[in-house]
Amino acid sequence: MASVTLKAGRERPLQQHHPWVFSGAIKPTRDTPQGGAVVDVLADDGMWLARGFYSSASQLRVRAATWQDDEPLDATWLRRRLAQALALRTPFLVHSTSACRLAFSESDGLPGLIVDRYGSFLVVQLLTQAMASRTHEITSALVELEEPDGIYERSDADVRAKEGLPAQEGLLWGDAPPAQLRLRPLQPPGMANEPPPLLVDIAGGQKTGHYLDQAANRARVAAYCAGARVLDCFCYSGGFSLYAALNRAAALTLVDSSPTALALARANLAMIDTPPLVEYVAGNVFHELRRYRAEHRRFDLIVLDPPKFVHSQNQSERAARAYKDINLLAMQLLVPGGILATFSCSGLLSNDLFQKIVFGAALDAHREVQIMERLGHAPDHPVLLSFPEGEYLKGLICRVA
Ligand code: SAH
């Protein structure tokens, strides 16, 4: 078995079951393991610490996947871990037409592997050299455990580049998914109303076709929407707007830069029997918010759900300015007592810093802001205590006086 040895004093995070070993913590050696290989990680004194997968390209050199020295990282391990991850989701999959994240990478002990279920189809993202070289093992385990109609790969996330891997998409097994599936997002325990079905475009949509992480939050925000003029910024397929419409919002303005996303949103809202006044705007949120301010338009509730602004630590300052900009503009567009539902899906931005940015916006807008609710991922995106990096989505529902 290939191994890497840590520099003296660098073993603590791994001993606490944090799965990441960066290149700077590893002692240089002449024979380096092959990309994707299983490696043992040893302490400077030779003590066995963990076993994981090696990357020859990423600064994130090893992703540990077991802390038991008698556990091989083979096909049996993969199947067992997947089965555990699937069992965790069973309470949420109340419909055969449910959509749900089945495997969430490190947070499910499966570093580099994302599996989403959309009804009878599975979508996988293989984000590391190790997972990319195990496509066949992953496919067979999923076929056996889930009996899907088809498995589709959407490994086109930007993190693949850090692994030296090209983007990869296409059918891996079974039937190709239809262009649009109508699916129910998971129903969080305790949520009274059944979630409405949403259209998902597996092959042509963003990410794996849908933003599953916001499933529970759409219902939470909708609770404030009755009678409201709602501005849904970065709307994608209109998830927040659909829930708002079902909760009797008076008017909806949906903004997204992608016309394809707006077409999906339109199809989603077409399902409502008595739709509110709806306006679709293909544009840049940063510009549209300024235009509304110049036009003295006002809204009762604004959703800000931007894409990830922070991709690496050196972008955090610029990203902080961008978050502050849209939050400040949104506060200026809200009527006194209006509601701001503001999100960040940048894992590198802490909850604390996000809240400070929103506070900065409130100070500049001269508005008093109260946090009503703090939001995170839906429960099919568990967070490991030993791996807080897995928690990327944060949101605040605020009342802006
Ligand atoms: N709120 C959505 C998910 C948003 S994902 C949901 O609940 O499903 C982020 C969206 O922002 C994407 O649809 C992307 O097309 C859009 N986007 C990215 N940058 C943008 C910009 N500057 N202006 C408008 N839309 C943008």
Short mmCIF file of C-alpha atoms in Angstrom, two decimals, residues 41-359:
data_model
loop_
_atom_site.label_atom_id
_atom_site.label_comp_id
_atom_site.label_asym_id
_atom_site.label_seq_id
_atom_site.Cartn_x
_atom_site.Cartn_y
_atom_site.Cartn_z
CA VAL A 41 -1.43 8.48 6.02
CA LEU A 42 1.29 8.14 8.64
CA ALA A 43 2.47 10.50 11.36
CA ASP A 44 6.08 11.71 11.37
CA ASP A 45 6.95 8.94 13.85
CA GLY A 46 5.42 6.29 11.55
CA MET A 47 2.15 5.88 13.46
CA TRP A 48 -0.81 4.95 11.24
CA LEU A 49 -3.42 7.74 11.23
CA ALA A 50 -5.93 7.20 8.44
CA ARG A 51 -6.48 5.85 4.93
CA GLY A 52 -7.70 7.90 2.02
CA PHE A 53 -7.52 8.77 -1.65
CA TYR A 54 -4.56 10.52 -3.23
CA SER A 55 -4.73 13.33 -5.78
CA SER A 56 -1.69 14.05 -7.93
CA ALA A 57 -2.99 17.47 -9.00
CA SER A 58 -4.93 19.16 -6.20
CA GLN A 59 -3.29 20.93 -3.27
CA LEU A 60 -5.76 18.87 -1.32
CA ARG A 61 -3.50 15.84 -1.65
CA VAL A 62 -5.33 13.21 0.41
CA ARG A 63 -8.98 12.92 1.35
CA ALA A 64 -9.23 10.48 4.23
CA ALA A 65 -12.12 8.05 4.17
CA THR A 66 -11.45 5.68 7.06
CA TRP A 67 -9.81 5.84 10.46
CA GLN A 68 -9.93 2.06 10.99
CA ASP A 69 -6.67 0.45 9.93
CA ASP A 70 -8.37 -2.86 9.04
CA GLU A 71 -10.88 -1.24 6.64
CA PRO A 72 -9.83 -1.41 2.98
CA LEU A 73 -11.19 1.29 0.67
CA ASP A 74 -12.53 -1.17 -1.88
CA ALA A 75 -15.82 -1.82 -3.68
CA THR A 76 -17.34 -3.32 -0.51
CA TRP A 77 -16.46 -0.19 1.45
CA LEU A 78 -18.02 1.99 -1.24
CA ARG A 79 -21.22 -0.03 -1.27
CA ARG A 80 -21.45 0.00 2.54
CA ARG A 81 -20.94 3.77 2.76
CA LEU A 82 -23.50 4.38 0.03
CA ALA A 83 -26.01 2.13 1.78
CA GLN A 84 -25.51 4.12 5.01
CA ALA A 85 -26.03 7.39 3.17
CA LEU A 86 -29.19 6.08 1.48
CA ALA A 87 -30.60 4.80 4.78
CA LEU A 88 -30.20 8.27 6.29
CA ARG A 89 -32.49 9.72 3.61
CA THR A 90 -35.25 7.12 3.84
CA PRO A 91 -37.49 9.27 6.08
CA PHE A 92 -37.48 12.07 3.48
CA LEU A 93 -38.22 9.98 0.42
CA VAL A 94 -41.95 9.79 0.97
CA HIS A 95 -42.84 9.82 -2.71
CA SER A 96 -41.55 7.70 -5.54
CA THR A 97 -41.29 11.00 -7.40
CA SER A 98 -39.11 12.65 -4.77
CA ALA A 99 -35.92 14.56 -5.37
CA CYS A 100 -33.21 14.26 -2.76
CA ARG A 101 -29.43 14.35 -2.28
CA LEU A 102 -28.43 10.75 -1.52
CA ALA A 103 -24.70 11.21 -1.02
CA PHE A 104 -22.98 14.44 0.01
CA SER A 105 -19.27 13.83 -0.46
CA GLU A 106 -17.08 14.14 2.68
CA SER A 107 -20.15 14.82 4.81
CA ASP A 108 -21.32 11.25 4.10
CA GLY A 109 -17.82 9.77 4.33
CA LEU A 110 -17.62 9.58 0.52
CA PRO A 111 -15.10 12.27 -0.43
CA GLY A 112 -15.58 13.51 -3.99
CA LEU A 113 -18.90 11.77 -4.64
CA ILE A 114 -22.27 13.48 -4.95
CA VAL A 115 -25.37 11.48 -5.80
CA ASP A 116 -28.75 13.15 -6.30
CA ARG A 117 -31.96 11.28 -6.86
CA TYR A 118 -34.64 12.71 -9.14
CA GLY A 119 -37.53 10.28 -9.07
CA SER A 120 -36.32 7.09 -10.74
CA PHE A 121 -33.12 8.72 -12.08
CA LEU A 122 -29.81 9.25 -10.35
CA VAL A 123 -27.32 12.02 -11.12
CA VAL A 124 -23.71 11.67 -10.00
CA GLN A 125 -20.85 14.13 -9.73
CA LEU A 126 -17.39 12.56 -9.54
CA LEU A 127 -15.24 15.39 -8.26
CA THR A 128 -11.88 13.76 -7.49
CA GLN A 129 -9.37 11.63 -9.37
CA ALA A 130 -10.27 8.74 -7.06
CA MET A 131 -13.99 8.88 -7.74
CA ALA A 132 -13.51 9.56 -11.47
CA SER A 133 -11.42 6.40 -11.75
CA ARG A 134 -14.11 4.36 -9.93
CA THR A 135 -17.04 5.19 -12.19
CA HIS A 136 -17.80 1.54 -12.82
CA GLU A 137 -17.77 0.55 -9.11
CA ILE A 138 -20.00 3.50 -8.23
CA THR A 139 -22.44 2.75 -11.02
CA SER A 140 -22.78 -0.94 -10.10
CA ALA A 141 -23.27 -0.16 -6.41
CA LEU A 142 -25.98 2.38 -7.22
CA VAL A 143 -27.75 0.05 -9.63
CA GLU A 144 -27.81 -2.66 -6.98
CA LEU A 145 -28.88 -0.42 -4.09
CA GLU A 146 -31.33 1.95 -5.79
CA GLU A 147 -32.56 0.13 -8.91
CA PRO A 148 -32.84 3.36 -10.91
CA ASP A 149 -34.12 3.67 -14.48
CA GLY A 150 -30.96 5.53 -15.42
CA ILE A 151 -27.77 7.06 -14.03
CA TYR A 152 -26.50 10.31 -15.53
CA GLU A 153 -23.13 11.96 -14.89
CA ARG A 154 -22.89 15.75 -14.42
CA SER A 155 -19.22 16.10 -13.48
CA ASP A 156 -18.99 19.61 -14.90
CA ALA A 157 -18.35 21.43 -11.62
CA ASP A 158 -15.37 23.81 -11.54
CA VAL A 159 -13.64 21.81 -8.78
CA ARG A 160 -12.78 19.15 -11.38
CA ALA A 161 -10.19 21.54 -12.83
CA LYS A 162 -8.29 21.57 -9.51
CA GLU A 163 -8.01 17.78 -9.85
CA GLY A 164 -6.68 18.12 -13.40
CA LEU A 165 -9.87 16.47 -14.67
CA PRO A 166 -11.87 17.64 -17.71
CA ALA A 167 -15.60 18.24 -17.41
CA GLN A 168 -17.54 15.06 -18.09
CA GLU A 169 -21.23 14.53 -18.70
CA GLY A 170 -23.46 11.89 -20.16
CA LEU A 171 -25.43 8.74 -19.54
CA LEU A 172 -23.57 6.16 -17.42
CA TRP A 173 -26.21 3.46 -17.22
CA GLY A 174 -29.79 2.63 -18.26
CA ASP A 175 -32.25 5.04 -19.83
CA ALA A 176 -31.53 8.67 -20.59
CA PRO A 177 -33.59 10.97 -18.34
CA PRO A 178 -36.39 12.91 -20.08
CA ALA A 179 -35.71 16.58 -20.82
CA GLN A 180 -37.94 17.63 -17.95
CA LEU A 181 -39.01 15.69 -14.89
CA ARG A 182 -41.67 16.91 -12.49
CA LEU A 183 -40.58 16.09 -8.95
CA ARG A 184 -41.36 16.73 -5.35
CA PRO A 185 -38.51 18.14 -3.27
CA LEU A 186 -38.06 16.32 0.00
CA GLN A 187 -40.54 16.92 2.73
CA PRO A 188 -38.71 17.93 5.89
CA PRO A 189 -40.09 16.21 8.98
CA GLY A 190 -42.77 18.33 10.62
CA MET A 191 -43.62 20.33 7.53
CA ALA A 192 -47.39 20.25 7.22
CA ASN A 193 -47.98 21.06 3.57
CA GLU A 194 -46.84 18.77 0.81
CA PRO A 195 -44.21 20.49 -1.26
CA PRO A 196 -45.32 21.29 -4.82
CA PRO A 197 -43.63 19.38 -7.63
CA LEU A 198 -40.92 21.28 -9.51
CA LEU A 199 -39.52 20.83 -13.01
CA VAL A 200 -35.98 19.47 -13.15
CA ASP A 201 -33.79 19.42 -16.24
CA ILE A 202 -31.10 16.83 -15.45
CA ALA A 203 -28.98 17.12 -18.58
CA GLY A 204 -29.45 20.79 -19.39
CA GLY A 205 -30.03 22.43 -15.99
CA GLN A 206 -27.53 23.94 -13.57
CA LYS A 207 -25.57 21.75 -11.11
CA THR A 208 -27.24 18.34 -11.18
CA GLY A 209 -30.42 19.92 -12.55
CA HIS A 210 -31.83 21.55 -9.46
CA TYR A 211 -30.91 23.31 -6.19
CA LEU A 212 -31.94 20.67 -3.67
CA ASP A 213 -30.18 22.46 -0.80
CA GLN A 214 -32.88 25.19 -0.72
CA ALA A 215 -35.83 22.76 -0.58
CA ALA A 216 -36.85 23.41 3.03
CA ASN A 217 -36.00 27.13 2.92
CA ARG A 218 -38.47 27.85 0.12
CA ALA A 219 -41.30 26.81 2.43
CA ARG A 220 -39.89 28.88 5.32
CA VAL A 221 -39.67 32.02 3.21
CA ALA A 222 -43.13 31.41 1.71
CA ALA A 223 -44.63 31.79 5.19
CA TYR A 224 -43.94 35.55 4.95
CA CYS A 225 -45.31 35.91 1.41
CA ALA A 226 -49.10 36.18 1.80
CA GLY A 227 -50.27 39.37 0.09
CA ALA A 228 -46.68 40.45 -0.61
CA ARG A 229 -45.03 41.95 -3.69
CA VAL A 230 -42.10 39.54 -3.97
CA LEU A 231 -38.80 40.12 -5.77
CA ASP A 232 -37.05 36.78 -6.38
CA CYS A 233 -33.44 37.56 -7.31
CA PHE A 234 -31.28 34.81 -8.86
CA CYS A 235 -34.49 32.81 -9.24
CA TYR A 236 -33.19 29.90 -11.41
CA SER A 237 -36.23 27.63 -11.96
CA GLY A 238 -38.38 29.78 -9.66
CA GLY A 239 -38.47 27.54 -6.57
CA PHE A 240 -38.92 30.43 -4.12
CA SER A 241 -41.53 32.07 -6.36
CA LEU A 242 -43.56 28.90 -6.76
CA TYR A 243 -43.84 28.47 -3.01
CA ALA A 244 -44.59 32.19 -2.61
CA ALA A 245 -47.38 31.94 -5.20
CA LEU A 246 -48.86 28.93 -3.40
CA ASN A 247 -48.81 31.01 -0.24
CA ARG A 248 -50.83 33.75 -1.97
CA ALA A 249 -48.17 36.32 -2.82
CA ALA A 250 -49.80 39.32 -4.55
CA ALA A 251 -47.14 39.83 -7.23
CA LEU A 252 -43.89 38.21 -8.27
CA THR A 253 -40.86 39.63 -10.06
CA LEU A 254 -38.32 36.96 -11.02
CA VAL A 255 -34.81 37.98 -12.06
CA ASP A 256 -32.13 35.72 -13.53
CA SER A 257 -29.41 36.24 -16.10
CA SER A 258 -30.17 32.91 -17.76
CA PRO A 259 -33.10 32.81 -20.21
CA THR A 260 -33.15 28.99 -19.92
CA ALA A 261 -33.63 29.31 -16.17
CA LEU A 262 -36.48 31.78 -16.67
CA ALA A 263 -38.16 29.40 -19.13
CA LEU A 264 -38.13 26.69 -16.43
CA ALA A 265 -39.48 29.19 -13.89
CA ARG A 266 -42.29 30.11 -16.28
CA ALA A 267 -43.21 26.44 -16.73
CA ASN A 268 -43.19 25.95 -12.95
CA LEU A 269 -45.47 28.90 -12.28
CA ALA A 270 -47.83 27.83 -15.06
CA MET A 271 -48.95 25.05 -12.69
CA ILE A 272 -50.63 27.50 -10.31
CA ASP A 273 -54.41 27.68 -10.79
CA THR A 274 -54.84 31.30 -9.74
CA PRO A 275 -51.44 32.82 -10.42
CA PRO A 276 -50.46 36.19 -9.00
CA LEU A 277 -49.18 38.96 -11.26
CA VAL A 278 -45.87 37.62 -12.58
CA GLU A 279 -43.02 39.46 -14.28
CA TYR A 280 -39.92 37.69 -15.66
CA VAL A 281 -36.76 39.73 -16.04
CA ALA A 282 -33.73 38.39 -17.91
CA GLY A 283 -30.96 40.53 -16.51
CA ASN A 284 -28.10 41.10 -14.11
CA VAL A 285 -29.38 41.42 -10.53
CA PHE A 286 -26.72 44.05 -9.72
CA HIS A 287 -28.09 46.27 -12.51
CA GLU A 288 -31.79 45.49 -12.07
CA LEU A 289 -31.73 46.37 -8.36
CA ARG A 290 -30.18 49.76 -9.24
CA ARG A 291 -32.80 50.29 -11.94
CA TYR A 292 -35.64 49.56 -9.47
CA ARG A 293 -34.08 52.00 -7.01
CA ALA A 294 -33.91 54.71 -9.69
CA GLU A 295 -37.55 53.99 -10.57
CA HIS A 296 -38.56 54.19 -6.86
CA ARG A 297 -40.08 50.72 -7.01
CA ARG A 298 -40.81 49.04 -3.69
CA PHE A 299 -41.25 45.42 -2.63
CA ASP A 300 -42.60 43.73 0.50
CA LEU A 301 -40.27 40.72 0.36
CA ILE A 302 -36.98 40.19 -1.44
CA VAL A 303 -35.10 36.91 -1.91
CA LEU A 304 -31.36 37.10 -2.64
CA ASP A 305 -29.97 33.68 -3.55
CA PRO A 306 -26.83 34.45 -5.57
CA PRO A 307 -24.40 31.90 -6.99
CA LYS A 308 -21.14 31.23 -5.14
CA PHE A 309 -19.08 34.46 -5.09
CA VAL A 310 -16.05 33.06 -3.19
CA HIS A 311 -14.18 30.31 -5.05
CA SER A 312 -10.85 30.81 -3.29
CA GLN A 313 -9.67 32.65 -0.20
CA ASN A 314 -8.15 35.54 -2.21
CA GLN A 315 -11.56 36.40 -3.64
CA SER A 316 -13.19 36.89 -0.27
CA GLU A 317 -12.79 40.66 -0.07
CA ARG A 318 -14.27 41.27 -3.51
CA ALA A 319 -17.05 38.81 -2.74
CA ALA A 320 -17.83 40.54 0.54
CA ARG A 321 -18.30 43.80 -1.38
CA ALA A 322 -20.63 42.06 -3.85
CA TYR A 323 -22.73 40.53 -1.04
CA LYS A 324 -22.91 43.89 0.70
CA ASP A 325 -23.88 45.64 -2.53
CA ILE A 326 -26.92 43.47 -3.26
CA ASN A 327 -28.02 43.38 0.38
CA LEU A 328 -27.80 47.16 0.67
CA LEU A 329 -29.75 47.65 -2.55
CA ALA A 330 -32.40 45.14 -1.46
CA MET A 331 -32.86 46.91 1.89
CA GLN A 332 -33.32 50.20 0.07
CA LEU A 333 -36.06 48.62 -2.09
CA LEU A 334 -38.01 47.18 0.85
CA VAL A 335 -40.98 48.96 2.39
CA PRO A 336 -40.61 49.66 6.13
CA GLY A 337 -41.18 46.31 7.84
CA GLY A 338 -40.36 44.40 4.66
CA ILE A 339 -38.74 40.98 4.69
CA LEU A 340 -35.30 40.15 3.30
CA ALA A 341 -34.43 36.48 2.76
CA THR A 342 -30.72 36.61 2.03
CA PHE A 343 -28.41 33.67 1.29
CA SER A 344 -24.79 32.84 0.63
CA CYS A 345 -23.65 29.47 -0.71
CA SER A 346 -19.94 30.37 -0.41
CA GLY A 347 -18.45 27.79 1.94
CA LEU A 348 -15.38 30.00 2.42
CA LEU A 349 -17.56 32.77 3.88
CA SER A 350 -18.42 32.02 7.52
CA ASN A 351 -21.88 32.49 9.01
CA ASP A 352 -20.38 35.12 11.24
CA LEU A 353 -18.84 37.13 8.41
CA PHE A 354 -22.03 36.84 6.36
CA GLN A 355 -24.04 38.29 9.22
CA LYS A 356 -21.49 41.12 9.58
CA ILE A 357 -21.82 41.91 5.87
CA VAL A 358 -25.60 42.12 6.20
CA PHE A 359 -25.10 44.34 9.25
#
